[in-house]
PDB file of C-alpha atoms in Angstrom:
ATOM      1  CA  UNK A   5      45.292-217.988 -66.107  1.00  0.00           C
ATOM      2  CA  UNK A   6      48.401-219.406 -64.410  1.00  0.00           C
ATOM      3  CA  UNK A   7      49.918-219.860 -68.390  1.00  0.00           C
ATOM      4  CA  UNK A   8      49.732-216.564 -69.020  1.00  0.00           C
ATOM      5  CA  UNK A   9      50.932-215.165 -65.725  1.00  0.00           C
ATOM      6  CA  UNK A  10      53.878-217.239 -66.445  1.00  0.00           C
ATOM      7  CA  UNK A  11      55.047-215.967 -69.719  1.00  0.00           C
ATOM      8  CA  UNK A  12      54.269-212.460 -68.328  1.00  0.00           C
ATOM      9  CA  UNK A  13      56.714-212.902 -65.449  1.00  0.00           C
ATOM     10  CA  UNK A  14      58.878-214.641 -67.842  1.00  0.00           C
ATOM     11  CA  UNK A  15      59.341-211.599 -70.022  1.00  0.00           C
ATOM     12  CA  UNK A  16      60.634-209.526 -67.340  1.00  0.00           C
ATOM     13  CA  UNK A  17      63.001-212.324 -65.962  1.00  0.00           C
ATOM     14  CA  UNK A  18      61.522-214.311 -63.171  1.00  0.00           C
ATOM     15  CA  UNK A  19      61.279-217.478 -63.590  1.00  0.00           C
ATOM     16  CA  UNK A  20      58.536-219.372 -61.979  1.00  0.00           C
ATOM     17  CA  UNK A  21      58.619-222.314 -60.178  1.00  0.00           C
ATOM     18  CA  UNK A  22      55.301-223.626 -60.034  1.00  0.00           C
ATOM     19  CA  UNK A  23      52.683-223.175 -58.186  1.00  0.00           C
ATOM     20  CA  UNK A  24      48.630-223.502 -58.368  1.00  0.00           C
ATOM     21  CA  UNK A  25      46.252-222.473 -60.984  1.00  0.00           C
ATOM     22  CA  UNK A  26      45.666-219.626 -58.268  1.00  0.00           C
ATOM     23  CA  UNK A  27      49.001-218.258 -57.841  1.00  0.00           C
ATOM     24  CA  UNK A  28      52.446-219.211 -58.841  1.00  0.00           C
ATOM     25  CA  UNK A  29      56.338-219.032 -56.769  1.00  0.00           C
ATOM     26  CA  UNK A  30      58.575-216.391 -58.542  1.00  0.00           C
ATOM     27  CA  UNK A  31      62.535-217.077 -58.054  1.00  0.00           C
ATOM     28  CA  UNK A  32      64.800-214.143 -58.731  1.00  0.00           C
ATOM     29  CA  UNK A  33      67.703-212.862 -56.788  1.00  0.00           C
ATOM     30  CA  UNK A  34      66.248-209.365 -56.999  1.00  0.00           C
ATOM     31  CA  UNK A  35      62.941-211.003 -55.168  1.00  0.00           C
ATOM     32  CA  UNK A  36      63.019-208.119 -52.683  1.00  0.00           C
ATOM     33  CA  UNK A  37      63.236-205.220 -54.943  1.00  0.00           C
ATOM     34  CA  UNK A  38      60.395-206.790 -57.136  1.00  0.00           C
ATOM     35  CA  UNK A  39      58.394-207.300 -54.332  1.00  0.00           C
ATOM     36  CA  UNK A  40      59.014-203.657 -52.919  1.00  0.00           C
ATOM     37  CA  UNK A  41      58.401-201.821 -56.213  1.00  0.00           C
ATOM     38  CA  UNK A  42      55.294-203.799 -56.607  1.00  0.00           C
ATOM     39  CA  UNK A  43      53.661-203.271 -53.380  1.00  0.00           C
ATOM     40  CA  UNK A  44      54.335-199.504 -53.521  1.00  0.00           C
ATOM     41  CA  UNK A  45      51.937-199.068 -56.956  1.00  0.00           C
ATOM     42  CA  UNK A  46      49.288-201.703 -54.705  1.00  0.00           C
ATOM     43  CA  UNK A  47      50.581-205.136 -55.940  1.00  0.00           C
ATOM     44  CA  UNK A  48      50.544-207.391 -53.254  1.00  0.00           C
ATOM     45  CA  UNK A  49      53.063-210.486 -53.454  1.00  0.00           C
ATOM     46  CA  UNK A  50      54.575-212.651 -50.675  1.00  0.00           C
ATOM     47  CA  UNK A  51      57.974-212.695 -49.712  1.00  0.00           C
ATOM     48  CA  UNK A  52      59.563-215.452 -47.374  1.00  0.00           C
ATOM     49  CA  UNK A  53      61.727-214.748 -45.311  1.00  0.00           C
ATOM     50  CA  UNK A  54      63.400-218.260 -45.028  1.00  0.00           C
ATOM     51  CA  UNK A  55      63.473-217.632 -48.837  1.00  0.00           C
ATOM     52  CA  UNK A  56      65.040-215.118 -50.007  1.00  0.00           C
ATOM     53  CA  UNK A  57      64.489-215.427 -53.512  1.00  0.00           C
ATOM     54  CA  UNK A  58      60.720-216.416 -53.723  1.00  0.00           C
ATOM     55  CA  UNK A  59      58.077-214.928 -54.343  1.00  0.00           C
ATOM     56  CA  UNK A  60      54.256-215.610 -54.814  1.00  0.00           C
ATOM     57  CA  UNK A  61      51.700-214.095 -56.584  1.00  0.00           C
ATOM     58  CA  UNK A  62      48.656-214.413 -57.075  1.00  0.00           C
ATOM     59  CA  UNK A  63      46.347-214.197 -60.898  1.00  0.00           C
ATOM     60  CA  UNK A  64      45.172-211.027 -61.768  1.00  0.00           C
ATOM     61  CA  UNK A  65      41.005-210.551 -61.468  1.00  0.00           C
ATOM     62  CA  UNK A  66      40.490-209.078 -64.689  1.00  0.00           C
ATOM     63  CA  UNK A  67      42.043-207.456 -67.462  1.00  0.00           C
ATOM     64  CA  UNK A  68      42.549-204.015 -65.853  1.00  0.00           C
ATOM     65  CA  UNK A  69      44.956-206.004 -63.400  1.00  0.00           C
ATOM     66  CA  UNK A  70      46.345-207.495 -65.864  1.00  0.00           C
ATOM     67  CA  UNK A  71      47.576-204.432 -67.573  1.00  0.00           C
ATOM     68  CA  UNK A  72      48.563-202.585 -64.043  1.00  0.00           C
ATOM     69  CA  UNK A  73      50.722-205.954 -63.246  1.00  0.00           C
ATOM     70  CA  UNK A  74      52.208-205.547 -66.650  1.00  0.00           C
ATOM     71  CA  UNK A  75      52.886-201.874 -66.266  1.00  0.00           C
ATOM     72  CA  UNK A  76      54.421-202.266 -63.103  1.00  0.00           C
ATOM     73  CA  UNK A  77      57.049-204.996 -64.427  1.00  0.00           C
ATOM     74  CA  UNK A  78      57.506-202.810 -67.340  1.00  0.00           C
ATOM     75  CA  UNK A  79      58.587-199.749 -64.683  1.00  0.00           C
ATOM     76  CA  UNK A  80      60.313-202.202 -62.657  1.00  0.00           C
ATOM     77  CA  UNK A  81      62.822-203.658 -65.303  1.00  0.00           C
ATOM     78  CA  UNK A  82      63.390-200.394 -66.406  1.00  0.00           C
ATOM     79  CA  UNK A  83      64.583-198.970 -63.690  1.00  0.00           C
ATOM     80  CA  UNK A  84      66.470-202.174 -62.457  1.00  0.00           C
ATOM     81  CA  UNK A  85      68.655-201.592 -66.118  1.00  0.00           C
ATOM     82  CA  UNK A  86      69.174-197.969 -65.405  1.00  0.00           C
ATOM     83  CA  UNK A  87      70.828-198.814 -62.433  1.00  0.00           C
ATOM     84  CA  UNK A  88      72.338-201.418 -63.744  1.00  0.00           C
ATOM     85  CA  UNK A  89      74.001-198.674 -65.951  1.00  0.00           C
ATOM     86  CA  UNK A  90      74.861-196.919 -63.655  1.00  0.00           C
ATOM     87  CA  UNK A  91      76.851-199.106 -61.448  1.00  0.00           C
ATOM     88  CA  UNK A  92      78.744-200.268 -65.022  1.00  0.00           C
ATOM     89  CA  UNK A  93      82.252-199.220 -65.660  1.00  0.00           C
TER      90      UNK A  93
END
């Protein structure tokens, strides 16, 4: 449910910004690396062009989604802080 998707995206920092009870708009300024990281592991978003910074996905199916969309954030903002690390003096 669109809830739920919203505190999961919440959790790993994107903040949504409405949407339908079908898919929601992500904003986040790292909107392309999300959306890259997620479509290699088969997580299909859309990115706008004229929008940098949005996003939309849609609900998982079913709970096995749910998990692999979790995962995949999981991954995602852990590699995001590792670099992050990196780059720090």
């Amino acid at each position: 449910d669109a809830a739920r998707l919203d505190k999961l995206f919440a959790r790993f920092g994107a903040t949504v910004a409405g949407g339908t009870t079908l898919f929601r708009y992500l904003r986040l300024p790292e909107a392309a690396g999300l959306f890259s990281a997620l479509g290699e592991r088969g997580i299909l978003l859309r990115h706008f062009a004229q929008r940098p910074q949005v996003l939309r996905a849609g609900l998982p199916g079913d709970e096995t989604e749910w998990q692999r969309l979790e995962a995949a954030l999981a991954d995602w903002t852990s590699l995001r802080e590792h670099r992050t690390k990196e780059t720090s003096p």
